[in-house]
Structures are given as structure tokens and as C-alpha cells.
Amino acid sequence: MRIVMMTAGAVALALVGGALAGGASAQQARKPAAKPAARPAARPAAAPNWTATVAITPEGGFRQGNPNAPVKLVEYGSRGCPTCGRFAADGVPPLRSDFIATGKVSYEYRDYLIHGAPDLAMALVNQCVPTARFFPVLDAIYANQKLFDDRLHKLVDGQPKQVEAWQKLPPGQMATRFAEAMGLIAFMKTQGLPEARTRQCLADPKLIGRIAKTNADAVNVYQVDSTPSFIINGRKLRAFTWDRLLPELWANGA
């Protein structure tokens, strides 16, 4: 912003005259001091960008945005779900820039393991990262969804008996076998998570239990049976794509 400096203008000389005895001489009045330069107006504080605010919720989800947003959006999603992948590509960017960043909408992602063991493996490694890194890693997993899906189909088609045997293992061992086969452990290294830490999370009974409870609540509280399932302010929607979700956001005041 250009700042205009204001200075005092030139003033006329005032002549002091008087019919004094003997004729006094005229004197030049002193020039008044210049006015101080006007200070520039203080800039208003920048509005907060709420996308940097991320927290784990009591329901076991990860919430991005203003916790007091008037519109609270929840997605029950699966990283192996193609429709969820399309929403991640088409819907999440405008959702963040137009609604979450401004504080009008908070967005919470909760895991729903519609594909069983492969979804559990991806959920565990994603929830293993620091809370602030959850959504960048979620974005990266969705961006590589086809790669993981191709590896999974190759495994299922080529080693069906092996896959069946893995599914009978305890949850931690089962998740680890699928993570290895899908290349998730190597992938998480690119996201800054060391292999030892990834393997620890894949076998973490508390983390497995938290995800299991989130799934049970999805069914028992919201009757979730597909992904993605969206909930706005506690109400389950019949919307599965961004073009159908957007009018619902507007209708709820976003």
C-alpha cells in the first residue's frame, strides 16, 4: 500500500506593524513547526486458515478445521474405495479451500473398513503418523490408490490360499502381512515414518481397538454400510459425490 506523507504547507509571513512612536520596524513572524507525518493505518489481522488445525476426536476420527464450525461434516471412508478416491481428488480440494479454511465447516475422517484386512492395514499406518501429518498422508495414499489396488488384486488372484490363511491370523499379524504385500511399509518411509515404527503400529492392540470401535459405532449409531458415507451435524446424507454433497453444505448454512 502506498503511503502519502503529509507535510505542512508554506505559511504567509505575518507583518507586525504598529503606529509606535519613533516608528518601529516590521518583524517577520516565525514559521510554525511542520506537522508530524501521518502514521499508516494498522492492517487488519489476517483471517486464520483452519486447515492447519487437526485433532483426534473422541470417536476415533481425525478432524480438520474449526472445532466450533457451524457445519460439522463427517466422512466414513475407506482408502481402498474407488468412490472415496474420486471424492478425495474432486471434492476435498474445494472443500478445504472454500469451507474448511474459512472456518465454516469442520471435516472429520473416520475409518470404515469395508474391504476388511487391506483397509485395516492402510488405516493403521495412516493413524501412526503425527496428528498434524494425518491428512497429507491420507491424500498421498488416495493419490496412489491404483498402485495399492493393483498389488492387492495381483496378490488375491495369484495367491488366494495365502490370502485366506492371512485372514485367519490375529489382527496385528494379518495387517502386517497385507501391508508388506501392498508395499505400504516402503511407502510410509517416503512419508517420513521409519519401518520399525510402522511395524510397531501395525501390531499395536490399542490402535487396532480404537479403529474397531470406530467401525462398530459407524454401524450401531449411524447405520453405515457403504463408503463414503457423509454425516452433517449428526444427520446421515444420501450423498456420495462432491456434486451431491455441495448443495447439502449450502443448505446447512456453509
mmCIF file of C-alpha atoms in Angstrom:
data_model
loop_
_atom_site.group_PDB
_atom_site.id
_atom_site.type_symbol
_atom_site.label_atom_id
_atom_site.label_comp_id
_atom_site.label_asym_id
_atom_site.label_seq_id
_atom_site.Cartn_x
_atom_site.Cartn_y
_atom_site.Cartn_z
ATOM 1 C CA MET A 1 0.000 0.000 0.000
ATOM 2 C CA ARG A 2 1.440 3.390 -0.985
ATOM 3 C CA ILE A 3 1.697 5.750 1.963
ATOM 4 C CA VAL A 4 1.273 9.528 1.309
ATOM 5 C CA MET A 5 3.377 11.585 3.673
ATOM 6 C CA MET A 6 1.565 14.770 4.703
ATOM 7 C CA THR A 7 3.708 17.918 5.346
ATOM 8 C CA ALA A 8 2.721 21.351 6.493
ATOM 9 C CA GLY A 9 2.237 23.825 3.619
ATOM 10 C CA ALA A 10 4.116 27.093 3.361
ATOM 11 C CA VAL A 11 2.653 29.818 5.511
ATOM 12 C CA ALA A 12 2.497 33.544 4.733
ATOM 13 C CA LEU A 13 4.705 35.926 6.598
ATOM 14 C CA ALA A 14 2.826 37.981 9.184
ATOM 15 C CA LEU A 15 3.996 41.570 9.415
ATOM 16 C CA VAL A 16 3.880 43.212 12.785
ATOM 17 C CA GLY A 17 3.117 46.887 12.249
ATOM 18 C CA GLY A 18 2.300 49.487 14.720
ATOM 19 C CA ALA A 19 1.978 53.167 14.949
ATOM 20 C CA LEU A 20 4.702 53.172 17.503
ATOM 21 C CA ALA A 21 6.445 56.304 18.483
ATOM 22 C CA GLY A 22 9.657 56.712 16.588
ATOM 23 C CA GLY A 23 8.474 54.120 14.022
ATOM 24 C CA ALA A 24 9.240 50.584 14.937
ATOM 25 C CA SER A 25 10.486 48.311 12.103
ATOM 26 C CA ALA A 26 8.372 45.346 10.882
ATOM 27 C CA GLN A 27 9.355 41.858 12.098
ATOM 28 C CA GLN A 28 8.949 38.549 10.285
ATOM 29 C CA ALA A 29 6.770 36.026 12.082
ATOM 30 C CA ARG A 30 8.340 32.683 12.693
ATOM 31 C CA LYS A 31 7.262 29.733 10.507
ATOM 32 C CA PRO A 32 5.257 27.216 12.567
ATOM 33 C CA ALA A 33 6.726 23.745 13.049
ATOM 34 C CA ALA A 34 5.801 21.141 10.423
ATOM 35 C CA LYS A 35 3.062 18.694 11.377
ATOM 36 C CA PRO A 36 4.280 15.136 12.075
ATOM 37 C CA ALA A 37 3.869 12.641 9.245
ATOM 38 C CA ALA A 38 0.655 10.667 9.458
ATOM 39 C CA ARG A 39 1.155 7.059 10.519
ATOM 40 C CA PRO A 40 -0.173 4.387 8.160
ATOM 41 C CA ALA A 41 -3.341 2.693 9.369
ATOM 42 C CA ALA A 42 -2.753 -0.658 11.025
ATOM 43 C CA ARG A 43 -3.539 -3.597 8.769
ATOM 44 C CA PRO A 44 -6.337 -5.853 9.967
ATOM 45 C CA ALA A 45 -5.181 -9.205 11.291
ATOM 46 C CA ALA A 46 -5.216 -11.934 8.655
ATOM 47 C CA ALA A 47 -8.058 -14.412 8.995
ATOM 48 C CA PRO A 48 -6.872 -17.800 10.305
ATOM 49 C CA ASN A 49 -6.512 -20.685 7.889
ATOM 50 C CA TRP A 50 -8.242 -23.500 9.740
ATOM 51 C CA THR A 51 -6.799 -26.294 7.587
ATOM 52 C CA ALA A 52 -3.753 -26.357 9.867
ATOM 53 C CA THR A 53 -5.919 -27.234 12.884
ATOM 54 C CA VAL A 54 -6.139 -31.032 13.209
ATOM 55 C CA ALA A 55 -7.212 -33.104 16.204
ATOM 56 C CA ILE A 56 -8.183 -36.671 17.092
ATOM 57 C CA THR A 57 -11.817 -36.828 18.173
ATOM 58 C CA PRO A 58 -13.335 -38.975 20.945
ATOM 59 C CA GLU A 59 -14.989 -41.026 18.177
ATOM 60 C CA GLY A 60 -11.578 -42.038 16.838
ATOM 61 C CA GLY A 61 -11.677 -39.797 13.786
ATOM 62 C CA PHE A 62 -9.330 -37.054 12.636
ATOM 63 C CA ARG A 63 -10.907 -33.617 12.394
ATOM 64 C CA GLN A 64 -9.547 -30.805 10.249
ATOM 65 C CA GLY A 65 -10.743 -27.246 10.762
ATOM 66 C CA ASN A 66 -12.500 -25.041 13.258
ATOM 67 C CA PRO A 67 -13.779 -27.215 16.136
ATOM 68 C CA ASN A 68 -16.605 -24.701 16.623
ATOM 69 C CA ALA A 69 -17.597 -24.552 12.961
ATOM 70 C CA PRO A 70 -21.376 -24.250 12.496
ATOM 71 C CA VAL A 71 -21.316 -27.096 9.968
ATOM 72 C CA LYS A 72 -19.684 -30.338 11.068
ATOM 73 C CA LEU A 73 -19.048 -32.820 8.256
ATOM 74 C CA VAL A 74 -18.017 -36.417 8.919
ATOM 75 C CA GLU A 75 -16.911 -38.884 6.268
ATOM 76 C CA TYR A 76 -16.775 -42.605 6.926
ATOM 77 C CA GLY A 77 -14.256 -43.634 4.302
ATOM 78 C CA SER A 78 -12.103 -46.448 3.010
ATOM 79 C CA ARG A 79 -8.728 -45.879 1.357
ATOM 80 C CA GLY A 80 -9.418 -48.793 -0.965
ATOM 81 C CA CYS A 81 -12.813 -47.465 -2.083
ATOM 82 C CA PRO A 82 -12.793 -46.021 -5.655
ATOM 83 C CA THR A 83 -15.679 -43.644 -4.928
ATOM 84 C CA CYS A 84 -13.810 -42.361 -1.866
ATOM 85 C CA GLY A 85 -10.780 -41.894 -4.099
ATOM 86 C CA ARG A 86 -12.792 -39.790 -6.538
ATOM 87 C CA PHE A 87 -14.096 -37.646 -3.686
ATOM 88 C CA ALA A 88 -10.535 -37.197 -2.415
ATOM 89 C CA ALA A 89 -9.490 -35.954 -5.864
ATOM 90 C CA ASP A 90 -12.563 -33.890 -6.825
ATOM 91 C CA GLY A 91 -14.183 -32.847 -3.571
ATOM 92 C CA VAL A 92 -11.544 -32.453 -0.898
ATOM 93 C CA PRO A 93 -9.583 -29.589 -2.562
ATOM 94 C CA PRO A 94 -12.601 -27.230 -2.893
ATOM 95 C CA LEU A 95 -13.936 -28.417 0.461
ATOM 96 C CA ARG A 96 -10.693 -27.315 2.108
ATOM 97 C CA SER A 97 -10.182 -24.046 0.257
ATOM 98 C CA ASP A 98 -13.780 -22.789 0.291
ATOM 99 C CA PHE A 99 -15.229 -24.187 3.505
ATOM 100 C CA ILE A 100 -12.650 -25.623 5.929
ATOM 101 C CA ALA A 101 -10.034 -22.880 5.595
ATOM 102 C CA THR A 102 -12.607 -20.174 6.319
ATOM 103 C CA GLY A 103 -13.857 -21.859 9.481
ATOM 104 C CA LYS A 104 -17.366 -22.503 8.160
ATOM 105 C CA VAL A 105 -17.015 -26.292 8.050
ATOM 106 C CA SER A 106 -15.035 -28.814 10.041
ATOM 107 C CA TYR A 107 -14.229 -32.106 8.285
ATOM 108 C CA GLU A 108 -13.687 -35.336 10.160
ATOM 109 C CA TYR A 109 -12.433 -38.532 8.547
ATOM 110 C CA ARG A 110 -13.365 -41.802 10.257
ATOM 111 C CA ASP A 111 -12.249 -45.205 9.067
ATOM 112 C CA TYR A 112 -14.808 -47.718 7.882
ATOM 113 C CA LEU A 113 -13.108 -50.981 6.894
ATOM 114 C CA ILE A 114 -15.426 -52.036 4.117
ATOM 115 C CA HIS A 115 -12.655 -54.114 2.492
ATOM 116 C CA GLY A 116 -11.502 -55.750 5.709
ATOM 117 C CA ALA A 117 -7.830 -56.563 6.189
ATOM 118 C CA PRO A 118 -6.362 -54.284 3.441
ATOM 119 C CA ASP A 119 -8.323 -51.322 4.829
ATOM 120 C CA LEU A 120 -7.133 -52.128 8.347
ATOM 121 C CA ALA A 121 -3.510 -52.128 7.198
ATOM 122 C CA MET A 122 -3.890 -48.730 5.497
ATOM 123 C CA ALA A 123 -5.769 -47.262 8.456
ATOM 124 C CA LEU A 124 -3.116 -48.365 10.919
ATOM 125 C CA VAL A 125 -0.168 -46.919 9.005
ATOM 126 C CA ASN A 126 -2.027 -43.653 8.357
ATOM 127 C CA GLN A 127 -3.001 -43.233 12.006
ATOM 128 C CA CYS A 128 0.586 -43.973 13.015
ATOM 129 C CA VAL A 129 1.896 -40.602 11.826
ATOM 130 C CA PRO A 130 1.808 -37.452 13.974
ATOM 131 C CA THR A 131 -1.669 -35.935 14.105
ATOM 132 C CA ALA A 132 -0.685 -32.919 12.005
ATOM 133 C CA ARG A 133 0.518 -35.278 9.257
ATOM 134 C CA PHE A 134 -2.647 -37.388 9.064
ATOM 135 C CA PHE A 135 -4.329 -35.556 6.183
ATOM 136 C CA PRO A 136 -1.214 -35.115 3.997
ATOM 137 C CA VAL A 137 -0.579 -38.867 4.302
ATOM 138 C CA LEU A 138 -4.260 -39.639 3.670
ATOM 139 C CA ASP A 139 -4.045 -37.534 0.491
ATOM 140 C CA ALA A 140 -0.907 -39.390 -0.580
ATOM 141 C CA ILE A 141 -2.493 -42.810 -0.041
ATOM 142 C CA TYR A 142 -5.515 -41.831 -2.133
ATOM 143 C CA ALA A 143 -3.233 -40.430 -4.831
ATOM 144 C CA ASN A 144 -1.556 -43.861 -5.003
ATOM 145 C CA GLN A 145 -4.778 -45.850 -4.645
ATOM 146 C CA LYS A 146 -4.452 -47.558 -8.036
ATOM 147 C CA LEU A 147 -0.932 -48.748 -7.215
ATOM 148 C CA PHE A 148 -2.056 -50.382 -3.963
ATOM 149 C CA ASP A 149 -5.180 -51.784 -5.596
ATOM 150 C CA ASP A 150 -3.176 -53.369 -8.427
ATOM 151 C CA ARG A 151 -0.829 -55.034 -5.938
ATOM 152 C CA LEU A 152 -3.747 -56.308 -3.897
ATOM 153 C CA HIS A 153 -5.525 -57.789 -6.907
ATOM 154 C CA LYS A 154 -2.307 -59.450 -8.056
ATOM 155 C CA LEU A 155 -1.964 -60.990 -4.606
ATOM 156 C CA VAL A 156 -5.568 -62.186 -4.424
ATOM 157 C CA ASP A 157 -5.507 -63.607 -7.950
ATOM 158 C CA GLY A 158 -2.072 -65.192 -7.648
ATOM 159 C CA GLN A 159 -2.077 -66.477 -4.068
ATOM 160 C CA PRO A 160 -5.693 -66.968 -2.959
ATOM 161 C CA LYS A 161 -4.833 -69.664 -0.407
ATOM 162 C CA GLN A 162 -2.155 -67.453 1.126
ATOM 163 C CA VAL A 163 -4.592 -64.576 1.414
ATOM 164 C CA GLU A 164 -7.157 -66.849 3.030
ATOM 165 C CA ALA A 165 -4.575 -68.036 5.564
ATOM 166 C CA TRP A 166 -3.561 -64.452 6.416
ATOM 167 C CA GLN A 167 -7.160 -63.530 7.150
ATOM 168 C CA LYS A 168 -7.231 -66.143 9.915
ATOM 169 C CA LEU A 169 -4.290 -64.570 11.751
ATOM 170 C CA PRO A 170 -4.654 -62.214 14.746
ATOM 171 C CA PRO A 171 -5.409 -58.636 13.554
ATOM 172 C CA GLY A 172 -1.887 -57.283 14.007
ATOM 173 C CA GLN A 173 -0.227 -60.120 12.124
ATOM 174 C CA MET A 174 -2.895 -60.028 9.426
ATOM 175 C CA ALA A 175 -2.466 -56.276 8.901
ATOM 176 C CA THR A 176 1.320 -56.653 8.733
ATOM 177 C CA ARG A 177 1.148 -59.350 6.039
ATOM 178 C CA PHE A 178 -1.117 -57.215 3.857
ATOM 179 C CA ALA A 179 0.982 -54.093 4.451
ATOM 180 C CA GLU A 180 4.081 -55.939 3.288
ATOM 181 C CA ALA A 181 2.361 -57.332 0.201
ATOM 182 C CA MET A 182 0.874 -53.962 -0.800
ATOM 183 C CA GLY A 183 4.145 -52.101 -0.335
ATOM 184 C CA LEU A 184 2.752 -49.947 2.462
ATOM 185 C CA ILE A 185 5.791 -50.236 4.705
ATOM 186 C CA ALA A 186 8.111 -48.976 1.969
ATOM 187 C CA PHE A 187 5.591 -46.293 1.039
ATOM 188 C CA MET A 188 5.437 -44.966 4.586
ATOM 189 C CA LYS A 189 9.192 -44.426 4.520
ATOM 190 C CA THR A 190 8.560 -41.838 1.793
ATOM 191 C CA GLN A 191 6.152 -40.159 4.226
ATOM 192 C CA GLY A 192 8.773 -39.913 6.943
ATOM 193 C CA LEU A 193 7.768 -42.949 9.009
ATOM 194 C CA PRO A 194 10.603 -45.415 9.757
ATOM 195 C CA GLU A 195 9.986 -49.104 9.116
ATOM 196 C CA ALA A 196 10.343 -50.054 12.776
ATOM 197 C CA ARG A 197 7.693 -47.523 13.791
ATOM 198 C CA THR A 198 5.346 -48.671 11.010
ATOM 199 C CA ARG A 199 5.613 -52.294 12.087
ATOM 200 C CA GLN A 200 5.033 -51.289 15.687
ATOM 201 C CA CYS A 201 1.795 -49.523 14.762
ATOM 202 C CA LEU A 202 0.575 -52.409 12.618
ATOM 203 C CA ALA A 203 0.703 -54.627 15.721
ATOM 204 C CA ASP A 204 -0.496 -52.017 18.252
ATOM 205 C CA PRO A 205 -3.505 -53.509 20.099
ATOM 206 C CA LYS A 206 -4.696 -50.100 21.376
ATOM 207 C CA LEU A 207 -4.684 -48.604 17.876
ATOM 208 C CA ILE A 208 -6.417 -51.688 16.471
ATOM 209 C CA GLY A 209 -9.000 -51.456 19.238
ATOM 210 C CA ARG A 210 -9.668 -47.765 18.549
ATOM 211 C CA ILE A 211 -10.277 -48.430 14.869
ATOM 212 C CA ALA A 212 -12.519 -51.391 15.693
ATOM 213 C CA LYS A 213 -14.638 -49.206 17.988
ATOM 214 C CA THR A 214 -14.957 -46.519 15.304
ATOM 215 C CA ASN A 215 -16.264 -49.194 12.929
ATOM 216 C CA ALA A 216 -18.710 -50.601 15.461
ATOM 217 C CA ASP A 217 -20.081 -47.114 16.216
ATOM 218 C CA ALA A 218 -20.482 -46.441 12.498
ATOM 219 C CA VAL A 219 -22.856 -49.375 12.228
ATOM 220 C CA ASN A 220 -24.626 -49.059 15.570
ATOM 221 C CA VAL A 221 -25.036 -45.267 15.683
ATOM 222 C CA TYR A 222 -25.295 -44.216 12.028
ATOM 223 C CA GLN A 223 -26.162 -47.492 10.228
ATOM 224 C CA VAL A 224 -23.191 -47.044 7.899
ATOM 225 C CA ASP A 225 -22.955 -49.827 5.315
ATOM 226 C CA SER A 226 -21.102 -48.195 2.410
ATOM 227 C CA THR A 227 -18.318 -45.766 1.654
ATOM 228 C CA PRO A 228 -18.145 -42.897 1.512
ATOM 229 C CA SER A 229 -20.931 -42.139 3.954
ATOM 230 C CA PHE A 230 -21.360 -38.475 4.905
ATOM 231 C CA ILE A 231 -22.915 -37.046 8.039
ATOM 232 C CA ILE A 232 -23.678 -33.343 8.544
ATOM 233 C CA ASN A 233 -24.430 -32.123 12.054
ATOM 234 C CA GLY A 234 -25.395 -35.635 13.110
ATOM 235 C CA ARG A 235 -27.611 -36.404 10.100
ATOM 236 C CA LYS A 236 -26.648 -39.096 7.602
ATOM 237 C CA LEU A 237 -26.888 -37.957 3.986
ATOM 238 C CA ARG A 238 -27.819 -39.706 0.774
ATOM 239 C CA ALA A 239 -24.821 -38.186 -0.989
ATOM 240 C CA PHE A 240 -21.713 -39.993 -2.194
ATOM 241 C CA THR A 241 -20.050 -37.491 -4.539
ATOM 242 C CA TRP A 242 -18.944 -33.874 -4.333
ATOM 243 C CA ASP A 243 -21.647 -32.584 -6.679
ATOM 244 C CA ARG A 244 -24.302 -34.026 -4.364
ATOM 245 C CA LEU A 245 -22.566 -33.075 -1.135
ATOM 246 C CA LEU A 246 -22.043 -29.409 -2.067
ATOM 247 C CA PRO A 247 -25.781 -28.472 -2.055
ATOM 248 C CA GLU A 248 -26.088 -30.149 1.358
ATOM 249 C CA LEU A 249 -23.317 -27.922 2.712
ATOM 250 C CA TRP A 250 -25.078 -24.830 1.368
ATOM 251 C CA ALA A 251 -28.425 -25.968 2.737
ATOM 252 C CA ASN A 252 -26.892 -26.276 6.197
ATOM 253 C CA GLY A 253 -25.508 -22.754 6.143
ATOM 254 C CA ALA A 254 -21.949 -23.269 4.904
#
